[in-house]
Coordinates of C-alpha atoms and ligand atoms in Angstrom, one line a residue:
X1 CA 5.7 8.1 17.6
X2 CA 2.5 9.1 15.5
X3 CA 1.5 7.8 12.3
X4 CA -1.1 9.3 9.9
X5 CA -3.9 7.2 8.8
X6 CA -4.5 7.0 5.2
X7 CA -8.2 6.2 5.2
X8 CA -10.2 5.8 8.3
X9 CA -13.1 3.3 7.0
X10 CA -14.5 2.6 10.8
X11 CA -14.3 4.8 13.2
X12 CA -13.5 4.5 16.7
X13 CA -10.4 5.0 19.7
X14 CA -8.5 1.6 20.9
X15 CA -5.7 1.2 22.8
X16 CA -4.1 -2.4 22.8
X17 CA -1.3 -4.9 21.8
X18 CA -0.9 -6.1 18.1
X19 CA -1.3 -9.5 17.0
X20 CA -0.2 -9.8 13.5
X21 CA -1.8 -11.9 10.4
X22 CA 0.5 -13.0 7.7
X23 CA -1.2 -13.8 4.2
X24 CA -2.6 -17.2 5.3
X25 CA -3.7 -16.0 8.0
X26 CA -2.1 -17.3 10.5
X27 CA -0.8 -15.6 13.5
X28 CA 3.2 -14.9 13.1
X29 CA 4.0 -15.4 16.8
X30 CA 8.1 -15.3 16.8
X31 CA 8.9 -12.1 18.2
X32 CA 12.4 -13.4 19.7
X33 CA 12.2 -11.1 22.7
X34 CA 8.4 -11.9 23.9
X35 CA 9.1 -16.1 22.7
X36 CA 12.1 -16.0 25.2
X37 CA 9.9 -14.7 28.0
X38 CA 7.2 -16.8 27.1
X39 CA 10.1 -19.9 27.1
X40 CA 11.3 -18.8 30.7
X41 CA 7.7 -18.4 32.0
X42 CA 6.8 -22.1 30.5
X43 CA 9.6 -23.5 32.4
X44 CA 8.8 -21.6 35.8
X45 CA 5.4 -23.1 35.3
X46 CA 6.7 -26.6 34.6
X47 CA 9.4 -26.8 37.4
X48 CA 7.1 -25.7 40.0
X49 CA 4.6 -29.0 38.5
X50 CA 7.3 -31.1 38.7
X51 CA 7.9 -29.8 42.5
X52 CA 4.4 -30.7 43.6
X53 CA 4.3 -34.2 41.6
X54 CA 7.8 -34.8 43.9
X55 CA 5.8 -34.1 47.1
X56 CA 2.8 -36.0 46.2
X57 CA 4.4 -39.0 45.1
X58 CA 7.8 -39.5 46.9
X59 CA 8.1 -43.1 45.0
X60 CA 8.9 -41.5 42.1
X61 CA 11.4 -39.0 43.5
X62 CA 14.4 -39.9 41.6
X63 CA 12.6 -40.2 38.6
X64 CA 11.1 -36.7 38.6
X65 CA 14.5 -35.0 39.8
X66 CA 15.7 -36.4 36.4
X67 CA 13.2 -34.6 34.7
X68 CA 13.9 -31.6 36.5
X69 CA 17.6 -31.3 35.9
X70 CA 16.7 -32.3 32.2
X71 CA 14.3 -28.6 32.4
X72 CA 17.3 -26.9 33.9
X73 CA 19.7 -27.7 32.0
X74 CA 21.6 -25.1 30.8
X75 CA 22.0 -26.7 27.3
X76 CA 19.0 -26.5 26.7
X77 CA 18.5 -23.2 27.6
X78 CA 21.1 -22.6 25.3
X79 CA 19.7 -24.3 22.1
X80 CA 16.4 -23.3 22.6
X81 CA 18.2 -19.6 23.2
X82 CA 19.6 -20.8 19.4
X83 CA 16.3 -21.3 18.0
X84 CA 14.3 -18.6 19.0
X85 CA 16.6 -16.0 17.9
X86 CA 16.2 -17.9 14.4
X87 CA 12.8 -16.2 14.8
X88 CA 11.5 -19.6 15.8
X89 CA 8.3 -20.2 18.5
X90 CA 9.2 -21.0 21.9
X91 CA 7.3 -24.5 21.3
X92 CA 8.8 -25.1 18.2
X93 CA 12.4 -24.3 19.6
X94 CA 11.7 -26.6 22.6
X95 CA 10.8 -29.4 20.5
X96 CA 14.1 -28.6 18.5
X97 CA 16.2 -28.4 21.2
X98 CA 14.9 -31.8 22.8
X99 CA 14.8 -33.5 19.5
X100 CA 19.0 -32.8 19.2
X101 CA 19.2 -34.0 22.7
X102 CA 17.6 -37.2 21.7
X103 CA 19.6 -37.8 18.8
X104 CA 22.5 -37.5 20.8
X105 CA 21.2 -40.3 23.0
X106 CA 20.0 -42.8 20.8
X107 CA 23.7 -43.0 19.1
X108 CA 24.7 -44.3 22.6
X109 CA 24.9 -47.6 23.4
X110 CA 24.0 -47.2 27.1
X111 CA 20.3 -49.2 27.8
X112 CA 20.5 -46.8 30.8
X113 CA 20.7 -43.3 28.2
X114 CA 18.6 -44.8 26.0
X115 CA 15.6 -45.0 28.4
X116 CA 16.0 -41.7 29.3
X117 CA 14.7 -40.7 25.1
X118 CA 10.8 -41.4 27.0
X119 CA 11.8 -39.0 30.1
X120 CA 13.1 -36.5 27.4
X121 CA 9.7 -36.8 26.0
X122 CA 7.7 -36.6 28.8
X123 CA 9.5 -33.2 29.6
X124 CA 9.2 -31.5 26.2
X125 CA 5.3 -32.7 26.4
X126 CA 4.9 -30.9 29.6
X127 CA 6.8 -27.4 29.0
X128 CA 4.9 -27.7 25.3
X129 CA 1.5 -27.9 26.9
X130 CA 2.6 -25.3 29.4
X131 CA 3.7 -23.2 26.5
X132 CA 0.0 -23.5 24.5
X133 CA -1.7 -22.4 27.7
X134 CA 0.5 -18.9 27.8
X135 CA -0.5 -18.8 24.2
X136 CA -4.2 -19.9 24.5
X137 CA -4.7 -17.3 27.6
X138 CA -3.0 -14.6 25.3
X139 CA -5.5 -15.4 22.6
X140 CA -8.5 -14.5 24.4
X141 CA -7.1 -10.8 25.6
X142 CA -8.6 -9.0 23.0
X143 CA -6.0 -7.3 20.4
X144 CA -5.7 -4.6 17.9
X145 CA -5.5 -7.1 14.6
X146 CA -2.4 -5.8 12.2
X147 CA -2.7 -7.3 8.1
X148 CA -2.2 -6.6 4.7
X149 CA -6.0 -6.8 4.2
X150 CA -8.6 -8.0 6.5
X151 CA -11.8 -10.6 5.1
X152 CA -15.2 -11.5 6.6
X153 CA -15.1 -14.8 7.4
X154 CA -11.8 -14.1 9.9
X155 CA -13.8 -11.0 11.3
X156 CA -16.9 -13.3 11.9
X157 CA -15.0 -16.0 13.5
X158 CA -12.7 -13.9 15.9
X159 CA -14.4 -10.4 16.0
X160 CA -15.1 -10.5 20.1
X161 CA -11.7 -10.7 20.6
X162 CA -10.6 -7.6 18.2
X163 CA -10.2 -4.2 19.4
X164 CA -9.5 -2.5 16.4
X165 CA -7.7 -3.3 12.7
X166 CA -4.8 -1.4 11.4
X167 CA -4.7 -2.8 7.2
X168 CA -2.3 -2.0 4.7
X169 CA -5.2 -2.5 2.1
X170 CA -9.4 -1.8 2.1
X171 CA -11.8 0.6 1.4
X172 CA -14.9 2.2 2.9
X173 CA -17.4 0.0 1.3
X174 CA -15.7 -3.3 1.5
X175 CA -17.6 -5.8 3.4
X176 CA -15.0 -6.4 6.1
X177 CA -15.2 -1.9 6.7
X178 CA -18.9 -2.4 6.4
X179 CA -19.3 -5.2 9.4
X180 CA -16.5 -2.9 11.6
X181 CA -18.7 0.0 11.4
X182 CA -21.4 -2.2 12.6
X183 CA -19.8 -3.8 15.3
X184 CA -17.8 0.0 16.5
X185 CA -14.5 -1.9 15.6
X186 CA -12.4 0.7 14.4
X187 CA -10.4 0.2 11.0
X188 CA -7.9 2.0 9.3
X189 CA -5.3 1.7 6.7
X190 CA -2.3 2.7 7.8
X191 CA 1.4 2.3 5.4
X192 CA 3.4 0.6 8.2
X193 CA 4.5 -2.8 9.5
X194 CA 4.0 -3.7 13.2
X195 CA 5.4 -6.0 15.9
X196 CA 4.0 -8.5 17.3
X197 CA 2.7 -7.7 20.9
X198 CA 3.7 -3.7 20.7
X199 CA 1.1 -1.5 22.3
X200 CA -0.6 1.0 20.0
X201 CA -3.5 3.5 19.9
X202 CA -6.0 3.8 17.0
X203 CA -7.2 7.1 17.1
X204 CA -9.5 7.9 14.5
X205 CA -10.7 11.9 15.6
X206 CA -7.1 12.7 15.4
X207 CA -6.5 10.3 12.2
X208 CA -3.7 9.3 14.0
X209 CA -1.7 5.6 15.2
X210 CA 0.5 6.2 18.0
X211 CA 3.4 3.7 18.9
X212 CA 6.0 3.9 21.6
X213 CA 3.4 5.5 23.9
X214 CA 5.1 7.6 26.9
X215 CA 3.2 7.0 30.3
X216 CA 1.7 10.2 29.9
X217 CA -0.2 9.1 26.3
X218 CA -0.9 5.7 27.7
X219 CA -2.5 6.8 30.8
X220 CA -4.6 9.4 28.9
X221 CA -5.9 7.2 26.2
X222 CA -6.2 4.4 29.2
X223 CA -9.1 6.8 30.3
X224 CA -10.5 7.6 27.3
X225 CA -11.0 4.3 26.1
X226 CA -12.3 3.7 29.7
X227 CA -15.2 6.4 29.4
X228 CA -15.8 6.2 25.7
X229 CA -18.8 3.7 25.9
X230 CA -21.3 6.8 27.5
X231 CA -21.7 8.6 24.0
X232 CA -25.3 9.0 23.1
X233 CA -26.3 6.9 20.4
X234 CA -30.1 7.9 19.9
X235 CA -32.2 8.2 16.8
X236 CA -33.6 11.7 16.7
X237 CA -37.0 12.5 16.2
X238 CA -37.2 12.5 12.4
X239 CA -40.4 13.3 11.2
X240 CA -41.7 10.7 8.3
X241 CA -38.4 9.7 7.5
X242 CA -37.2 6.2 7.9
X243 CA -33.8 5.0 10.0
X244 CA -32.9 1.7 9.1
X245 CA -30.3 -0.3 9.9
X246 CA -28.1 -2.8 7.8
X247 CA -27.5 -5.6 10.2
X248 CA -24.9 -9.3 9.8
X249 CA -26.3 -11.3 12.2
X250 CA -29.2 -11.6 15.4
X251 CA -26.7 -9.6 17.6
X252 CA -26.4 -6.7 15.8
X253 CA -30.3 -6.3 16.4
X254 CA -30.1 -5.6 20.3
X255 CA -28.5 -2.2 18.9
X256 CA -30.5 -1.3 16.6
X257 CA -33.5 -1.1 19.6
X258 CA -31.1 0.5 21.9
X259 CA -30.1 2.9 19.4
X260 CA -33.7 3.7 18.2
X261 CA -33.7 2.6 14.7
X262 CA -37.2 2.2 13.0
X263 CA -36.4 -1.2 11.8
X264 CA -33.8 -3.5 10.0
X265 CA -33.1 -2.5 5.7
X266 CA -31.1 -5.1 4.9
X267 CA -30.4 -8.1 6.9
X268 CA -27.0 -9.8 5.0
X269 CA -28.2 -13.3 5.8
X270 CA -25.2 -15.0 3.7
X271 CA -22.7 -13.3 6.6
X272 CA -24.7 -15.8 9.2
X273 CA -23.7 -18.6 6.7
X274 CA -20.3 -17.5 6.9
X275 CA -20.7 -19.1 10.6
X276 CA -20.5 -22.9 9.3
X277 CA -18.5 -25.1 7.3
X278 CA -21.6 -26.6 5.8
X279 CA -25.3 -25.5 5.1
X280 CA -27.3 -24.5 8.0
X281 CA -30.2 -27.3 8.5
X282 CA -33.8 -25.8 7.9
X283 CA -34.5 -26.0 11.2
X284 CA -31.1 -24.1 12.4
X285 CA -31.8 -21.0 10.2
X286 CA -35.5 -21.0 11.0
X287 CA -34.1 -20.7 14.7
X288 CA -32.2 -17.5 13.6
X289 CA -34.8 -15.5 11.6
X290 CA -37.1 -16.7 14.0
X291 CA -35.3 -15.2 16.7
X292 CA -34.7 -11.9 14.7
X293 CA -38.2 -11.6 13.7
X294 CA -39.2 -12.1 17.4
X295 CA -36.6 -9.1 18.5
X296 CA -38.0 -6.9 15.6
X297 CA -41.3 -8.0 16.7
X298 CA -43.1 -4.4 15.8
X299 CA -40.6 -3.0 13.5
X300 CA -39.9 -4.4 10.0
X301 CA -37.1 -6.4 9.1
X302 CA -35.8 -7.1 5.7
X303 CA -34.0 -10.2 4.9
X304 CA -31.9 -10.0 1.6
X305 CA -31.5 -13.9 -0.1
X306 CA -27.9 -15.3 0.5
X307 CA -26.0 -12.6 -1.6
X308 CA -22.6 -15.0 -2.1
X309 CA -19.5 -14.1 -4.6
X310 CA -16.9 -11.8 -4.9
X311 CA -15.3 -10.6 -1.9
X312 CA -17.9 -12.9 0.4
X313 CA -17.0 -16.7 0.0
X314 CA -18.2 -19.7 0.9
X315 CA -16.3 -22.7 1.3
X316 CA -19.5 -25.0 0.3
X317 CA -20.2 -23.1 -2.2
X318 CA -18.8 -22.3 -5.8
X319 CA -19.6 -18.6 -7.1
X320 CA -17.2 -16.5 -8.5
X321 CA -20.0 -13.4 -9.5
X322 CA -22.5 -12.4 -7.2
X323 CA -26.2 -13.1 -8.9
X324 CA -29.2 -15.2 -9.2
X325 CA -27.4 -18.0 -11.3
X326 CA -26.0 -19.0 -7.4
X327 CA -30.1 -20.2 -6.8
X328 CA -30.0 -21.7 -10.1
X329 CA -27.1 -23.7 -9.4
X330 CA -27.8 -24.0 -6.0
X331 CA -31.6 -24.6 -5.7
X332 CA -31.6 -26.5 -2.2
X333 CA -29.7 -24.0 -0.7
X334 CA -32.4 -21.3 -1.9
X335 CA -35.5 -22.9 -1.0
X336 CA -34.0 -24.2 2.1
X337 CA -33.5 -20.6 2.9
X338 CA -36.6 -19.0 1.7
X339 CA -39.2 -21.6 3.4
X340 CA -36.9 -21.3 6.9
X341 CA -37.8 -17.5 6.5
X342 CA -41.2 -18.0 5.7
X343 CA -42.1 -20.2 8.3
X344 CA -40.3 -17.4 10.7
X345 CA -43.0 -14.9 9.4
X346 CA -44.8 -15.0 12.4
X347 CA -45.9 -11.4 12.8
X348 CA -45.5 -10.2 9.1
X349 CA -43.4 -7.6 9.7
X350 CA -40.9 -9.8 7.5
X351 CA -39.5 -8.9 3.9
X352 CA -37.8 -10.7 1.5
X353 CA -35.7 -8.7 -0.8
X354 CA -33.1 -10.3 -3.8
X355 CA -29.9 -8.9 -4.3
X356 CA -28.4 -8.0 -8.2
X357 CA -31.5 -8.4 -9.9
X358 CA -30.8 -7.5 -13.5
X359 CA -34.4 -7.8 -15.2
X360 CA -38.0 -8.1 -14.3
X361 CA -37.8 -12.0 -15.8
X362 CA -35.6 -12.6 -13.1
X363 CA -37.5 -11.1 -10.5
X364 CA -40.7 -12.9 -11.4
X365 CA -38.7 -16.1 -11.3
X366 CA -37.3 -16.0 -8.2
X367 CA -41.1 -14.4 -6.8
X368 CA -42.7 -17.5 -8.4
X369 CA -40.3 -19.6 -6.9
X370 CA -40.6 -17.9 -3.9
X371 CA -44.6 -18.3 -4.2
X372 CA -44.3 -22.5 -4.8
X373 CA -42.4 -23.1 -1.4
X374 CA -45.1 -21.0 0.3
X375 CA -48.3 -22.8 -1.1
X376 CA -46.6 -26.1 -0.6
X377 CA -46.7 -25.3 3.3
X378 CA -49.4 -22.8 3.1
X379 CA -47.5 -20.2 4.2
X380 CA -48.0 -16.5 3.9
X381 CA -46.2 -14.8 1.4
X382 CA -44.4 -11.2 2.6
X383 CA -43.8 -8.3 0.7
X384 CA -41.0 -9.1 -1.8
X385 CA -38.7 -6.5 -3.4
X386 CA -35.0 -6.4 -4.6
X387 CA -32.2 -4.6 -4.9
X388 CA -31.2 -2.0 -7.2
X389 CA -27.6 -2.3 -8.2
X390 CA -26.5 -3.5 -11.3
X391 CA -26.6 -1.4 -14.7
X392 CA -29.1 -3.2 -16.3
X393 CA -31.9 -2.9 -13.7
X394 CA -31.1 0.7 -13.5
X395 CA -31.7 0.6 -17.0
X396 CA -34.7 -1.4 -17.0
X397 CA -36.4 0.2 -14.3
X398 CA -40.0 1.2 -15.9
X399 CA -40.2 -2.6 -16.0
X400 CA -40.4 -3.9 -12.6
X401 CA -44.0 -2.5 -11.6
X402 CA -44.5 -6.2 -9.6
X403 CA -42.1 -5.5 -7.1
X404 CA -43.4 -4.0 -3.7
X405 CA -40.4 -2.4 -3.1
X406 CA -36.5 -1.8 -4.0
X407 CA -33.4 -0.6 -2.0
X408 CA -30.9 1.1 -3.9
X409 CA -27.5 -0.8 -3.1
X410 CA -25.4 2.0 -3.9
X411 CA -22.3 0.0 -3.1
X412 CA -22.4 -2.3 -6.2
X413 CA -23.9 0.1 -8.6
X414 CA -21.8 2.7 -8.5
X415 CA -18.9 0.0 -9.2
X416 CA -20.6 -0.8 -11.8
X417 CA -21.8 2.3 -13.2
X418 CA -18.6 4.0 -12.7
X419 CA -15.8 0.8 -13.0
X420 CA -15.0 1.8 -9.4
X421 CA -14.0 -1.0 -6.7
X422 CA -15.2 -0.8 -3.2
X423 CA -11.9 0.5 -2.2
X424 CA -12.4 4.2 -3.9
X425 CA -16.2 4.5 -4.2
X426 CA -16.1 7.5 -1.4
X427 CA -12.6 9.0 -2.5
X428 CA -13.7 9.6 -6.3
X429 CA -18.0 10.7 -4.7
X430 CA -17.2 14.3 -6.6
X431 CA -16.0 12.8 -10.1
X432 CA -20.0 11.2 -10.4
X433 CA -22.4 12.6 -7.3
X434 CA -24.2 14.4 -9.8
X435 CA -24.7 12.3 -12.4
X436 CA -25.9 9.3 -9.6
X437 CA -28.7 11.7 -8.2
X438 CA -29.9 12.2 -11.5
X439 CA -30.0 8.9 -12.7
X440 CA -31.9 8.6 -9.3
X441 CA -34.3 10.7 -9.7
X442 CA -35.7 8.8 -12.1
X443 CA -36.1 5.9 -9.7
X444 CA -37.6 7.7 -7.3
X445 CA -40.1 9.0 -10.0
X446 CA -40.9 5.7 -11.1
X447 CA -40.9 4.6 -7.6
X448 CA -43.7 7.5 -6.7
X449 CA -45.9 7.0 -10.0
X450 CA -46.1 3.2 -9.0
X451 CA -46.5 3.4 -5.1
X452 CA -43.4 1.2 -4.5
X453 CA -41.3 2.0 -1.1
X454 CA -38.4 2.8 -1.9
X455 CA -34.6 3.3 0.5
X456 CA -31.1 3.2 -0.1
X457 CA -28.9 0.5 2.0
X458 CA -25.5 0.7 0.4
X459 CA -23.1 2.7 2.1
X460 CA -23.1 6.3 0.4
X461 CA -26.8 6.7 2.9
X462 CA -24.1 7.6 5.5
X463 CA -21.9 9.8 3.5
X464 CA -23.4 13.5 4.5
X465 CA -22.2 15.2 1.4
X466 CA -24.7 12.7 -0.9
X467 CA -27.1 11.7 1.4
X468 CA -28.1 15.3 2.0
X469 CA -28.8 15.4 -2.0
X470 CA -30.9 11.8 -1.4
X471 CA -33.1 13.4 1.3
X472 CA -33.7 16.3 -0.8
X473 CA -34.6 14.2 -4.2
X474 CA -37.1 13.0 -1.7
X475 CA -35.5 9.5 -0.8
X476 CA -36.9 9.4 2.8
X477 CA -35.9 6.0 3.9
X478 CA -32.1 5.4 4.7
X479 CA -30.4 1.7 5.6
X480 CA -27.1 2.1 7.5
X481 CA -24.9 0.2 10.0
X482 CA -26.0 0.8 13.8
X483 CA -22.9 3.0 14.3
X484 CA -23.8 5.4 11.8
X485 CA -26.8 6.4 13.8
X486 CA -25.3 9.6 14.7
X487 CA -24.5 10.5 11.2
X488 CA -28.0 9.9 10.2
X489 CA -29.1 12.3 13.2
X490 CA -26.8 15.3 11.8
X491 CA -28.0 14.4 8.1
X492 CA -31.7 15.0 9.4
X493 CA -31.5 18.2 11.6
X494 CA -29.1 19.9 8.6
X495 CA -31.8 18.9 6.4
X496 CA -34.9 20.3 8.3
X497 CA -32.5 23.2 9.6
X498 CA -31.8 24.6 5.5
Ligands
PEP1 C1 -24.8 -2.6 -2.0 O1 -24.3 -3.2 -3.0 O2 -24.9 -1.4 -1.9 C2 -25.3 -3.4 -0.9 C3 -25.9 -2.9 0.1 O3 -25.0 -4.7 -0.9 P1 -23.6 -5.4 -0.5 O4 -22.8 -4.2 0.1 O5 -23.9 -6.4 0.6 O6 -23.1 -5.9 -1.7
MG2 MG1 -24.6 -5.3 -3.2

């Protein structure tokens, strides 16, 4: 059965076996059909136990033939039977089951039934564990995720085991689509509910979902997923134009080499603080920049200050609204940060960029600030610039001749400039393309009158039909995620090709 994709926002071909989310975010694992399985297997798995323990210690015999009638039983297959079709988890119908036996028991006055309330507990312990090990080893097998929406922080946490997301909810430049396209997880919003453990195929060239494969589908998209890791994913020779890459974390940057990018844009360092429960120590995030700047080595990389609020949450922190008032209210988490990256600078081919800069003030006070934690340590001080992508900046922008350079985060402006939210930015490009090339134009003038570098990291750099009208405005430098290499390759030869 094939299901059309509303809106692919990573692209990408996966074949695999749902595991749902439900809102909190756990897993909802009572699928009667697979628990009962999963119910039988434990107690295969805990009979044959119990028939080893009986050879190895023949003292205790009797007392383990007890326990395995008690997993035989047919009453408690029964119950459990009960439970599960209550859509209740194996483990959580087993400990049911037992706990009705034991009831039953402890009303009886025999000292004889009584003592058998510990052997009733020993058993349920042992087809439980048995039970958390099926579900454990099915954790690891890595799954096509199904939820209403999807977040960073799960991402992060459990992206080496995801194949691909189906969502009911998201849009192309939400930061959960963002990191996917990164990572070549595919993601796609699709208006369906799925089971838990049913095989599927994302399929995002034929903007399709397939369900209830036939063998002939499964075996064909067996072998495509199978051969799909030779595409060529090389940077072009592109004149004096820069590829950059928008990267979450030190992994991403073994790609952006292999792929041929000419350095890293925008480095979203608050994603690597979505790692912890707590602040990272000085000396743990001078270990990751370090190690970034070491795999850069002779290409720049641009670290953008913790960037924390809206749809990116940290549990240690409080910010409802993205901007600088986070360092003010936070100023050990700042200067922690900065003079970790500054002692990283070891072969200056660091910068330090601020996101949602609204006026110069600001920008000198964070540069100042920026400028104290260096002379305290006598360190050097890298290029600093910011981002461009709130109203007022965009506004102001004859004002910040200080800054060495500025990356146009087209994500947040053009939510801003147009009350769009990062779920329709792309579908609603041809109500305002226009008027945002114009209004950057004038940036770029500014930007050329005052020798400032300039680029563009926010998703629309890997939208063809506007970043053809940024190359030709003369905005040579584009930021994207890794994956988008290829899109940045067609951009370029159309470009030259005209
Ligand atoms: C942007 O706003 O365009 C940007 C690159 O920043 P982020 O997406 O991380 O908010
Ligand atoms: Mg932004």
């Amino acid at each position: 059965m094939r299901l059309l994709i509303k809106n692919i926002l990573s692209n990408g071909c996966v074949l695999g076996n749902v595991k749902k989310m439900n809102t909190t975010g756990e897993y909802v694992k009572a699928n009667s059909s697979k628990e009962l399985k999963r119910f039988y297997e434990a107690r295969d798995i805990t009979i044959k136990q119990i028939q080893e323990l009986k050879k190895e210690n023949k003292d205790m015999i009797d007392y383990l033939t007890i326990q395995e009638l008690m997993v035989l039983d047919p009453n408690l297959e029964i119950e459990v039977k009960a439970f599960i079709s209550e859509k209740m988890s194996a483990v959580d119908a087993v400990k049911k089951s037992m706990e009705k036996y034991k009831a039953g028991l402890s009303n009886s006055s025999s000292t004889y039934l009584q003592e058998r309330i510990l052997d009733i507990d020993d058993v349920t312990h042992r087809i439980a564990n048995n039970l958390t090990s099926i579900y454990n080893s099915k954790e690891i097998h890595p799954y096509i995720l199904s939820a209403d929406n999807i977040y960073p922080s799960y991402l992060i946490a459990n992206k080496d085991n995801i194949l691909g997301i189906i969502v009911k909810n998201g849009g192309y430049t939400s930061h959960a689509a963002i990191m996917c396209r990164g990572w070549d997880i595919p993601l796609v919003v699709v208006d369906a509910d799925f089971d838990e453990d049913e095989t599927v195929v994302i399929d995002t060239g034929k903007g399709i979902v397939i369900r209830e494969l036939d063998d002939a589908e499964l075996n064909d998209y067996s072998n495509k997923v199978a051969n799909r890791l030779s595409y060529d994913k090389r940077a072009v020779l592109h004149g004096d134009y820069l590829f950059l890459a928008n990267v979450s974390s030190n992994e991403d940057l073994k790609r952006v080499l292999d792929y041929g990018f000419d350095g890293v844009g925008l480095y979203r360092t608050e994603m690597i603080f979505m790692n912890t429960d707590r602040p990272y120590t000085l000396e743990e995030q001078y270990q990751i920049y370090s190690d970034a700047v070491e795999c850069m080595k002779d290409k720049s990389i641009c670290f953008r200050t913790f960037d924390i609020g809206d749809d990116k949450k940290l549990s240690y922190l409080n910010a409802s609204k993205k901007g600088i008032d986070n360092y003010k209210n936070n100023p050990m988490l700042f200067t922690q940060q900065v003079k970790a990256m500054l002692m990283a600078n070891k072969y200056n081919n660091m910068r330090i960029m601020f996101p949602m800069i609204e006026s110069n003030e600001e920008f000198i006070y964070l540069k100042n600030w920026v400028s104290r934690i260096a002379l305290e340590d006598n360190l050097n001080i890298p290029k600093i610039g910011m981002m461009l992508e709130t109203k007022e900046a965009l506004n102001n922008i004859e004002s910040f001749k200080l800054v060495d350079f500025i990356s146009i985060g087209t994500n947040d402006l053009t939510s801003e400039l147009y009350k769009l939210d990062r779920d329709n930015a792309i579908e609603r490009l041809d109500e305002y393309k226009s008027d945002l090339v114009d209004r950057l134009k004038i940036v770029v003038n500014f930007c050329h009158k005052n020798n400032i570098s300039l680029s563009i990291c926010g998703e629309l750099a890997s939208v063809p039909s506007i970043a053809n009208l940024f190359y030709r405005i003369g905005i040579k430098n584009l930021s994207v995620s890794p994956s988008s290499i290829r899109t940045l390759n067609s951009i370029y030869t159309d470009f030259i090709n005209e």
